[in-house]
Amino acid sequence: AQKITQTQPGMFVQEKEAVTLDCTYDTSDPSYGLFWYKQPSSGEMIFLIYQGSYDQQNATEGRYSLNFQKARKSANLVISASQLGDSAMYFCARNSGGSNYKLTFGKGTLLTVNP
Amino acid sequence: DAGVIQSPRHEVTEMGQEVTLRCKPISGHNSLFWYRQTMMRGLELLIYFNNNVPIDDSGMPEDRFSAKMPNASFSTLKIQPSEPRDSAVYFCASRPSTGELFFGEGSRLTVL
């Protein structure tokens, strides 16, 4: 099975600092997409950011940016200026290519933002 | 606009009982997904539909699980008979032809 690996079960960051959450993936597809979702303690899944494998530039969305290194098969999420409300589980996911669309998720990283 | 709507939000049942989880996707979305989330296994894709047709059910654990999508606005996930190991949060998600998945708030199932 093609895997998504998030090596950090938990991360701590001070409020207002930046934090990087790691994600590496396996794929044999030439075309694929990478996603990050946030799951706060309330349980809902919130889409944050998307990176296509052919995108020339790293994706950015407000305080979120994606450090995409295609050759290394990594898609790390960078959160700048952390806020207390950023404390949550963060999941990296990859879709398979072609018409057989499936989103496979990593195990997640629990981020805690300290005041 | 309404998001993905799941019901019930919480279900507590006894082993052996039938459980039916329901999902209304976002109007206009042509793909629907059922995921299960547990501490041990994380988020697992159970099944997904495209234009109401099941495309991939390889994640369905066993014959006790079944899913249907009789029309574009409704899907069910049924467990019969339920077992304690089925306790999890079940998410429904939908997607238009491209882009990200939009998740419902989940149905938390506890089987005693």
XYZ file of N, CA and C in Angstrom:
681
model
N 0.846 -1.196 0.000
C 0.000 0.000 0.000
C 0.880 1.244 0.000
N 0.440 2.237 -0.720
C 1.209 3.476 -0.764
C 0.914 4.286 0.486
N 1.978 4.620 1.212
C 1.823 5.145 2.567
C 2.037 6.636 2.649
N 1.437 7.220 3.673
C 1.703 8.591 4.093
C 2.292 8.503 5.496
N 3.443 9.104 5.687
C 4.140 9.002 6.973
C 4.263 10.362 7.623
N 3.743 10.449 8.830
C 3.935 11.641 9.655
C 4.702 11.166 10.872
N 5.961 11.541 10.959
C 6.865 10.966 11.954
C 6.729 11.588 13.326
N 6.037 12.702 13.439
C 5.928 13.419 14.705
C 4.550 13.167 15.320
N 4.458 12.288 16.320
C 3.152 12.075 16.950
C 2.646 13.341 17.633
N 3.582 14.118 18.205
C 3.204 15.333 18.897
C 4.261 16.409 18.714
N 3.781 17.641 18.681
C 4.688 18.788 18.561
C 4.204 19.895 19.487
N 5.176 20.641 20.026
C 4.850 21.799 20.855
C 5.472 23.039 20.214
N 4.752 24.148 20.312
C 5.278 25.407 19.789
C 4.776 26.545 20.676
N 5.587 27.556 20.796
C 5.178 28.741 21.542
C 4.302 29.613 20.641
N 3.335 30.217 21.276
C 2.466 31.151 20.555
C 3.321 32.168 19.811
N 2.910 32.486 18.589
C 3.545 33.472 17.710
C 4.778 32.939 16.989
N 5.228 31.744 17.314
C 6.347 31.177 16.584
C 5.848 30.345 15.413
N 6.760 29.996 14.507
C 6.432 29.138 13.373
C 6.730 27.686 13.732
N 6.009 26.789 13.076
C 6.206 25.349 13.318
C 6.069 24.615 11.988
N 6.860 23.563 11.847
C 6.807 22.726 10.643
C 6.371 21.316 11.022
N 5.351 20.844 10.354
C 4.860 19.482 10.554
C 5.266 18.646 9.345
N 5.895 17.521 9.609
C 6.498 16.726 8.533
C 5.519 15.736 7.918
N 5.718 15.505 6.638
C 4.918 14.517 5.913
C 5.741 13.983 4.745
N 5.878 12.682 4.672
C 6.483 12.055 3.499
C 5.503 11.034 2.951
N 5.670 10.700 1.684
C 4.682 9.839 1.040
C 5.351 8.922 0.037
N 4.688 7.827 -0.213
C 5.054 6.927 -1.304
C 4.106 7.187 -2.446
N 4.586 7.108 -3.632
C 3.701 7.103 -4.790
C 4.459 6.647 -6.018
N 3.725 5.989 -6.884
C 4.262 5.645 -8.202
C 3.481 6.379 -9.292
N 2.562 7.239 -8.845
C 1.760 7.988 -9.822
C 2.523 9.223 -10.271
N 2.484 9.538 -11.547
C 3.134 10.773 -12.001
C 2.354 12.022 -11.595
N 1.053 11.861 -11.417
C 0.197 12.991 -11.065
C -0.538 12.670 -9.772
N -0.442 13.564 -8.826
C -1.108 13.333 -7.545
C -1.281 14.662 -6.837
N -2.049 14.646 -5.782
C -2.255 15.855 -4.997
C -1.990 15.585 -3.525
N -1.572 16.601 -2.831
C -1.284 16.496 -1.405
C -2.152 17.486 -0.651
N -2.685 17.058 0.463
C -3.633 17.849 1.233
C -3.207 17.856 2.696
N -3.560 18.923 3.360
C -3.453 18.966 4.813
C -4.827 19.324 5.390
N -5.186 18.577 6.444
C -6.424 18.820 7.164
C -6.101 19.042 8.628
N -6.949 19.826 9.270
C -6.858 20.092 10.700
C -8.071 19.481 11.388
N -7.836 18.812 12.509
C -8.939 18.256 13.284
C -8.835 18.771 14.721
N -9.598 19.787 15.076
C -9.588 20.264 16.466
C -10.265 19.255 17.383
N -10.257 19.551 18.653
C -10.799 18.600 19.639
C -12.293 18.365 19.433
N -12.963 19.282 18.767
C -14.387 19.100 18.492
C -14.645 18.017 17.451
N -13.621 17.632 16.704
C -13.730 16.457 15.849
C -13.909 16.682 14.371
N -14.297 17.868 13.963
C -14.514 18.038 12.520
C -13.189 18.084 11.769
N -13.241 17.766 10.503
C -12.060 17.785 9.625
C -12.122 19.042 8.779
N -11.090 19.865 8.893
C -11.069 21.154 8.210
C -9.949 21.169 7.190
N -10.290 21.397 5.939
C -9.287 21.468 4.879
C -8.448 22.733 5.042
N -7.120 22.582 4.892
C -6.218 23.723 5.043
C -5.585 24.155 3.732
N -4.986 23.181 3.021
C -4.149 23.568 1.893
C -3.939 22.388 0.970
N -3.717 22.689 -0.306
C -3.544 21.667 -1.337
C -2.327 22.000 -2.197
N -1.598 20.936 -2.584
C -0.461 21.068 -3.498
C -0.580 20.016 -4.584
N -0.586 20.417 -5.828
C -0.558 19.472 -6.929
C 0.869 19.105 -7.284
N 1.056 17.896 -7.750
C 2.415 17.408 -8.006
C 3.105 18.178 -9.127
N 2.309 18.798 -10.006
C 2.900 19.545 -11.110
C 2.949 21.046 -10.839
N 2.468 21.454 -9.674
C 2.508 22.883 -9.356
C 3.952 23.341 -9.222
N 4.248 24.455 -9.869
C 5.623 24.954 -9.871
C 5.990 25.632 -8.558
N 5.000 26.221 -7.931
C 5.268 26.955 -6.701
C 4.648 26.241 -5.509
N 5.257 26.436 -4.349
C 4.687 25.899 -3.123
C 3.374 26.609 -2.809
N 2.394 25.831 -2.351
C 1.100 26.400 -2.024
C 1.170 27.233 -0.752
N 0.411 28.298 -0.742
C 0.267 29.099 0.470
C -1.204 29.437 0.644
N -1.605 29.542 1.920
C -2.980 29.878 2.248
C -2.964 30.574 3.603
N -2.886 31.891 3.554
C -2.816 32.639 4.803
C -1.561 32.295 5.580
N -1.729 31.847 6.821
C -0.567 31.490 7.656
C -0.027 30.101 7.361
N -0.677 29.394 6.452
C -0.254 28.036 6.107
C 0.525 28.053 4.790
N 1.609 27.330 4.772
C 2.334 27.115 3.522
C 2.809 25.680 3.483
N 3.034 25.222 2.291
C 3.426 23.825 2.113
C 4.819 23.810 1.499
N 5.744 23.192 2.188
C 7.113 23.044 1.693
C 7.191 21.737 0.923
N 7.005 21.838 -0.392
C 6.886 20.666 -1.248
C 8.236 20.378 -1.883
N 8.778 19.184 -1.594
C 10.034 18.748 -2.194
C 9.755 17.433 -2.906
N 9.497 17.552 -4.192
C 8.991 16.409 -4.955
C 9.993 15.263 -5.002
N 11.255 15.583 -5.218
C 12.273 14.530 -5.331
C 12.407 13.756 -4.025
N 12.192 14.426 -2.927
C 12.290 13.770 -1.624
C 10.945 13.212 -1.176
N 9.910 13.447 -1.959
C 8.553 13.001 -1.636
C 8.154 13.482 -0.246
N 8.328 14.768 -0.050
C 7.901 15.339 1.223
C 7.017 16.556 0.973
N 6.101 16.773 1.904
C 5.137 17.874 1.780
C 4.858 18.397 3.184
N 5.807 19.118 3.708
C 5.706 19.584 5.086
C 4.827 20.823 5.181
N 4.035 20.887 6.232
C 3.166 22.032 6.486
C 3.884 23.000 7.414
N 3.919 24.255 7.015
C 4.499 25.297 7.854
C 3.373 26.213 8.312
N 3.273 26.374 9.620
C 2.301 27.306 10.191
C 3.097 28.469 10.776
N 2.847 29.643 10.280
C 3.562 30.814 10.798
C 2.731 31.492 11.879
N 3.423 32.191 12.768
C 2.738 32.977 13.807
C 1.653 32.158 14.490
N 2.059 31.066 15.127
C 1.099 30.143 15.739
C 0.167 30.855 16.705
N -1.072 30.370 16.723
C -2.090 30.888 17.631
C -2.603 29.746 18.496
N -3.166 30.110 19.648
C -3.673 29.070 20.548
C -4.708 28.191 19.843
N -5.470 28.783 18.950
C -6.485 28.031 18.217
C -5.928 27.057 17.200
N -4.630 27.097 16.990
C -4.002 26.135 16.080
C -3.784 24.779 16.745
N -3.966 24.705 18.045
C -3.811 23.425 18.746
C -4.848 22.439 18.224
N -4.372 21.338 17.658
C -5.255 20.379 16.994
C -4.419 19.230 16.458
N -5.116 18.223 15.925
C -4.453 17.179 15.135
C -4.364 17.666 13.691
N -3.240 17.361 13.054
C -3.037 17.738 11.660
C -2.736 16.482 10.852
N -3.472 16.331 9.760
C -3.326 15.152 8.922
C -2.859 15.548 7.530
N -1.881 14.815 7.073
C -1.428 14.914 5.693
C -2.138 13.822 4.894
N -2.468 14.120 3.660
C -3.159 13.134 2.832
C -2.720 13.280 1.378
N -2.820 12.186 0.674
C -2.469 12.167 -0.745
C -3.563 11.474 -1.513
N -3.884 12.007 -2.684
C -4.831 11.300 -3.525
C -4.069 10.505 -4.571
N -4.684 9.419 -4.974
C -4.095 8.635 -6.048
C -4.395 9.317 -7.367
N -3.612 9.014 -8.352
C -3.788 9.685 -9.617
C -4.902 9.083 -10.448
N -5.190 9.706 -11.530
C -6.156 9.186 -12.480
C -7.580 9.314 -11.976
N -8.446 8.482 -12.537
C -9.862 8.592 -12.217
C -10.233 7.843 -10.944
N -9.340 6.975 -10.483
C -9.647 6.223 -9.269
C -9.227 7.048 -8.069
N -10.050 7.995 -7.722
C -9.677 8.975 -6.723
C -9.832 8.406 -5.328
N -8.743 8.350 -4.575
C -8.788 7.932 -3.176
C -7.871 8.835 -2.385
N -8.324 9.288 -1.248
C -7.507 10.115 -0.374
C -7.024 9.248 0.772
N -5.706 9.078 0.864
C -5.093 8.273 1.922
C -4.450 9.205 2.931
N -4.723 8.980 4.208
C -4.278 9.871 5.271
C -3.113 9.272 6.055
N -2.259 10.165 6.560
C -1.270 9.780 7.541
C -1.906 9.635 8.918
N -1.095 9.251 9.908
C -1.596 9.001 11.263
C -1.847 10.298 12.026
N -1.276 11.385 11.559
C -1.523 12.671 12.181
C -0.449 13.101 13.155
N -0.394 14.411 13.387
C 0.495 15.026 14.382
C -0.350 15.901 15.285
N -0.211 15.707 16.587
C -0.938 16.535 17.549
C -0.096 17.764 17.890
N -0.555 18.914 17.478
C 0.146 20.171 17.741
C -0.463 20.860 18.951
N 0.399 21.244 19.862
C -0.026 22.023 21.025
C 0.687 23.356 20.993
N -0.087 24.426 21.030
C 0.467 25.775 21.046
C 0.417 26.285 22.483
N 1.577 26.609 23.012
C 1.670 27.090 24.393
C 1.635 28.613 24.443
N 0.947 29.160 25.450
C 0.894 30.626 25.571
C 2.212 31.189 26.065
N -24.219 27.885 2.476
C -24.588 26.567 1.927
C -24.416 25.507 3.008
N -25.301 24.522 2.999
C -25.186 23.446 3.962
C -23.994 22.580 3.608
N -23.323 22.093 4.634
C -22.214 21.179 4.425
C -22.717 19.760 4.336
N -21.807 18.818 4.506
C -22.167 17.412 4.541
C -22.876 17.141 5.866
N -24.023 16.510 5.783
C -24.827 16.281 6.981
C -24.858 14.797 7.298
N -24.455 14.491 8.525
C -24.443 13.093 8.971
C -25.390 12.918 10.159
N -25.976 11.747 10.213
C -26.797 11.405 11.375
C -26.706 9.904 11.621
N -26.828 9.484 12.875
C -26.840 10.328 14.069
C -25.446 10.834 14.397
N -25.326 11.817 15.234
C -24.009 12.299 15.664
C -23.383 11.336 16.666
N -24.228 10.732 17.467
C -23.762 9.758 18.459
C -24.725 8.578 18.458
N -24.144 7.389 18.560
C -24.948 6.179 18.614
C -24.308 5.219 19.597
N -25.096 4.777 20.564
C -24.636 3.750 21.498
C -25.564 2.559 21.329
N -24.986 1.408 21.089
C -25.805 0.236 20.839
C -25.151 -0.982 21.470
N -25.872 -2.048 21.491
C -25.333 -3.283 22.052
C -24.873 -4.208 20.941
N -23.876 -4.979 21.272
C -23.339 -5.950 20.325
C -24.470 -6.776 19.721
N -24.374 -6.958 18.405
C -25.369 -7.751 17.707
C -26.471 -6.943 17.057
N -26.595 -5.688 17.458
C -27.640 -4.843 16.891
C -27.216 -4.289 15.530
N -28.200 -3.948 14.744
C -27.938 -3.306 13.449
C -27.771 -1.810 13.653
N -26.795 -1.255 12.958
C -26.527 0.186 13.022
C -26.600 0.748 11.605
N -27.293 1.847 11.451
C -27.359 2.534 10.155
C -26.927 3.976 10.327
N -25.896 4.346 9.603
C -25.404 5.725 9.600
C -25.814 6.364 8.279
N -26.163 7.638 8.345
C -26.716 8.312 7.182
C -25.888 9.538 6.805
N -25.931 9.850 5.539
C -25.137 10.974 5.044
C -25.864 11.659 3.900
N -25.883 12.989 3.984
C -26.368 13.801 2.873
C -25.190 14.626 2.375
N -24.716 14.362 1.161
C -23.557 15.116 0.662
C -23.953 16.528 0.251
N -22.964 17.331 -0.041
C -23.207 18.678 -0.536
C -23.793 18.589 -1.942
N -24.823 19.364 -2.179
C -25.485 19.340 -3.476
C -24.498 19.677 -4.590
N -24.520 18.860 -5.628
C -23.629 19.088 -6.759
C -22.335 18.309 -6.703
N -22.023 17.757 -5.548
C -20.823 16.929 -5.431
C -21.118 15.545 -5.992
N -20.208 15.032 -6.808
C -20.507 13.757 -7.441
C -19.723 12.587 -6.863
N -18.903 12.837 -5.853
C -18.190 11.744 -5.187
C -18.501 11.772 -3.702
N -18.669 10.573 -3.137
C -18.973 10.455 -1.712
C -18.099 9.374 -1.106
N -17.599 9.651 0.081
C -16.637 8.773 0.741
C -17.111 8.474 2.156
N -16.871 7.253 2.590
C -17.054 6.881 3.991
C -15.688 6.510 4.572
N -15.336 7.188 5.667
C -14.104 6.910 6.389
C -14.437 6.468 7.806
N -13.524 5.705 8.395
C -13.627 5.326 9.795
C -12.360 5.802 10.496
N -12.521 6.386 11.679
C -11.375 6.885 12.431
C -11.317 6.212 13.791
N -10.194 5.576 14.081
C -9.917 5.009 15.398
C -8.529 5.439 15.823
N -8.280 5.352 17.111
C -6.961 5.709 17.627
C -5.896 4.791 17.045
N -6.225 3.513 16.941
C -5.216 2.543 16.530
C -4.899 2.627 15.034
N -5.916 2.838 14.214
C -5.733 2.716 12.771
C -5.838 4.036 12.033
N -6.157 5.096 12.760
C -6.259 6.394 12.104
C -7.485 6.471 11.208
N -7.373 7.230 10.130
C -8.468 7.414 9.178
C -8.340 6.400 8.061
N -9.342 5.549 7.953
C -9.344 4.516 6.925
C -10.496 4.760 5.966
N -10.197 4.684 4.680
C -11.250 4.779 3.691
C -11.982 3.447 3.601
N -13.284 3.479 3.803
C -14.075 2.255 3.724
C -14.570 2.019 2.298
N -15.176 3.041 1.728
C -15.777 2.901 0.410
C -15.950 4.281 -0.186
N -15.901 4.351 -1.531
C -16.307 5.605 -2.113
C -17.132 5.386 -3.367
N -18.009 6.336 -3.602
C -18.945 6.318 -4.714
C -18.621 7.476 -5.657
N -18.822 7.220 -6.924
C -18.752 8.288 -7.908
C -20.045 8.228 -8.727
N -20.749 9.349 -8.758
C -22.053 9.376 -9.437
C -22.949 8.221 -8.976
N -22.980 8.016 -7.674
C -23.845 7.044 -6.991
C -23.391 5.596 -7.179
N -22.337 5.360 -7.888
C -21.860 4.002 -8.160
C -20.661 3.706 -7.260
N -20.677 2.571 -6.546
C -19.499 2.233 -5.732
C -18.302 1.947 -6.617
N -17.216 2.670 -6.367
C -16.021 2.539 -7.189
C -14.991 1.637 -6.519
N -14.846 1.794 -5.231
C -13.823 1.043 -4.506
C -14.340 0.743 -3.110
N -14.586 -0.514 -2.833
C -15.031 -0.909 -1.497
C -13.989 -1.801 -0.819
N -12.775 -1.708 -1.263
C -11.734 -2.589 -0.728
C -11.438 -2.327 0.744
N -11.848 -1.181 1.253
C -11.625 -0.869 2.651
C -12.723 -1.348 3.579
N -13.785 -1.856 3.046
C -14.877 -2.364 3.890
C -14.360 -3.586 4.647
N -14.447 -3.564 5.975
C -13.764 -4.596 6.772
C -14.247 -6.018 6.487
N -15.504 -6.220 6.383
C -16.030 -7.567 6.204
C -17.491 -7.473 5.797
N -18.089 -8.634 5.635
C -19.462 -8.675 5.118
C -20.472 -8.029 6.055
N -20.106 -7.782 7.255
C -21.055 -7.147 8.180
C -21.301 -5.685 7.794
N -20.416 -5.138 6.992
C -20.524 -3.751 6.564
C -21.092 -3.690 5.147
N -22.021 -2.761 4.955
C -22.537 -2.517 3.610
C -22.851 -1.036 3.468
N -22.745 -0.543 2.251
C -23.022 0.867 1.993
C -23.826 0.979 0.714
N -24.718 1.954 0.715
C -25.554 2.198 -0.459
C -25.613 3.688 -0.737
N -25.869 3.991 -1.995
C -26.113 5.374 -2.371
C -27.235 5.356 -3.394
N -28.470 5.351 -2.940
C -29.601 5.205 -3.864
C -29.821 6.410 -4.767
N -29.350 7.571 -4.340
C -29.449 8.761 -5.183
C -28.346 9.732 -4.821
N -28.278 10.822 -5.536
C -27.148 11.752 -5.384
C -27.156 12.499 -4.063
N -28.246 12.408 -3.310
C -28.337 13.213 -2.098
C -28.395 12.380 -0.823
N -28.108 11.088 -0.924
C -28.260 10.265 0.268
C -27.408 9.008 0.175
N -26.768 8.679 1.303
C -26.007 7.438 1.393
C -26.153 6.871 2.796
N -26.067 5.561 2.898
C -26.096 4.896 4.194
C -24.924 3.949 4.319
N -24.475 3.790 5.548
C -23.482 2.780 5.911
C -24.122 1.935 7.000
N -24.222 0.646 6.743
C -24.912 -0.250 7.660
C -23.947 -1.279 8.214
N -24.079 -1.545 9.491
C -23.288 -2.587 10.148
C -24.278 -3.565 10.790
N -24.193 -4.811 10.379
C -25.124 -5.820 10.887
C -24.473 -7.202 10.861
N -24.248 -7.836 11.998
C -24.449 -7.326 13.352
C -23.245 -6.516 13.815
N -23.475 -5.565 14.687
C -22.372 -4.747 15.176
C -21.582 -5.484 16.257
N -20.297 -5.113 16.371
C -19.395 -5.688 17.365
C -18.656 -4.555 18.067
N -18.167 -4.803 19.279
C -17.454 -3.744 20.007
C -16.291 -3.148 19.213
N -15.613 -3.947 18.414
C -14.473 -3.439 17.642
C -14.893 -2.495 16.523
N -16.178 -2.374 16.294
C -16.670 -1.400 15.305
C -16.773 -0.002 15.892
N -16.571 0.126 17.185
C -16.640 1.437 17.827
C -15.597 2.368 17.219
N -16.062 3.513 16.744
C -15.193 4.440 16.014
C -16.006 5.681 15.684
N -15.326 6.652 15.088
C -16.028 7.772 14.476
C -16.079 7.511 12.977
N -17.258 7.580 12.424
C -17.450 7.344 10.994
C -17.726 8.688 10.319
N -16.887 9.005 9.357
C -17.029 10.253 8.626
C -17.547 9.978 7.217
N -18.426 10.843 6.803
C -18.833 10.907 5.412
C -18.216 12.177 4.818
N -17.782 12.101 3.590
C -17.203 13.273 2.921
C -17.670 13.281 1.480
N -17.764 14.468 0.917
C -18.122 14.559 -0.493
C -17.176 15.508 -1.200
N -17.200 15.429 -2.517
C -16.247 16.198 -3.323
C -16.863 16.475 -4.674
N -16.644 17.664 -5.178
C -17.025 17.888 -6.574
C -16.052 17.165 -7.497
N -16.052 17.457 -8.753
C -15.233 16.687 -9.693
C -13.738 16.830 -9.404
N -13.338 17.954 -8.856
C -11.936 18.110 -8.460
C -11.877 18.795 -7.102
N -10.703 18.772 -6.502
C -10.528 19.524 -5.269
C -10.589 18.686 -4.017
N -10.696 19.396 -2.927
C -10.589 18.724 -1.633
C -11.901 18.056 -1.235
N -11.773 17.170 -0.231
C -12.939 16.541 0.364
C -13.538 17.476 1.414
N -14.865 17.493 1.449
C -15.585 18.218 2.482
C -16.186 17.169 3.422
N -15.810 17.252 4.674
C -16.226 16.240 5.640
C -17.457 16.673 6.416
N -18.275 15.677 6.780
C -19.299 15.895 7.770
C -18.679 15.921 9.161
N -19.538 16.128 10.149
C -19.044 16.240 11.524
C -18.786 14.881 12.165
N -19.155 13.816 11.479
C -18.868 12.483 11.978
C -19.997 11.902 12.810
N -20.044 10.589 12.833
C -20.974 9.848 13.692
C -20.136 8.998 14.632
N -20.261 9.272 15.904
C -19.487 8.515 16.892
C -20.295 7.308 17.328
N -19.768 6.115 17.012
C -20.454 4.854 17.310
C -19.766 4.149 18.465
N -20.554 3.767 19.446
C -20.065 2.947 20.553
C -20.894 1.678 20.604
N -20.224 0.554 20.488
C -20.896 -0.740 20.561
C -20.480 -1.416 21.861
N -21.439 -1.659 22.718
C -21.152 -2.233 24.051
C -21.152 -3.757 24.028
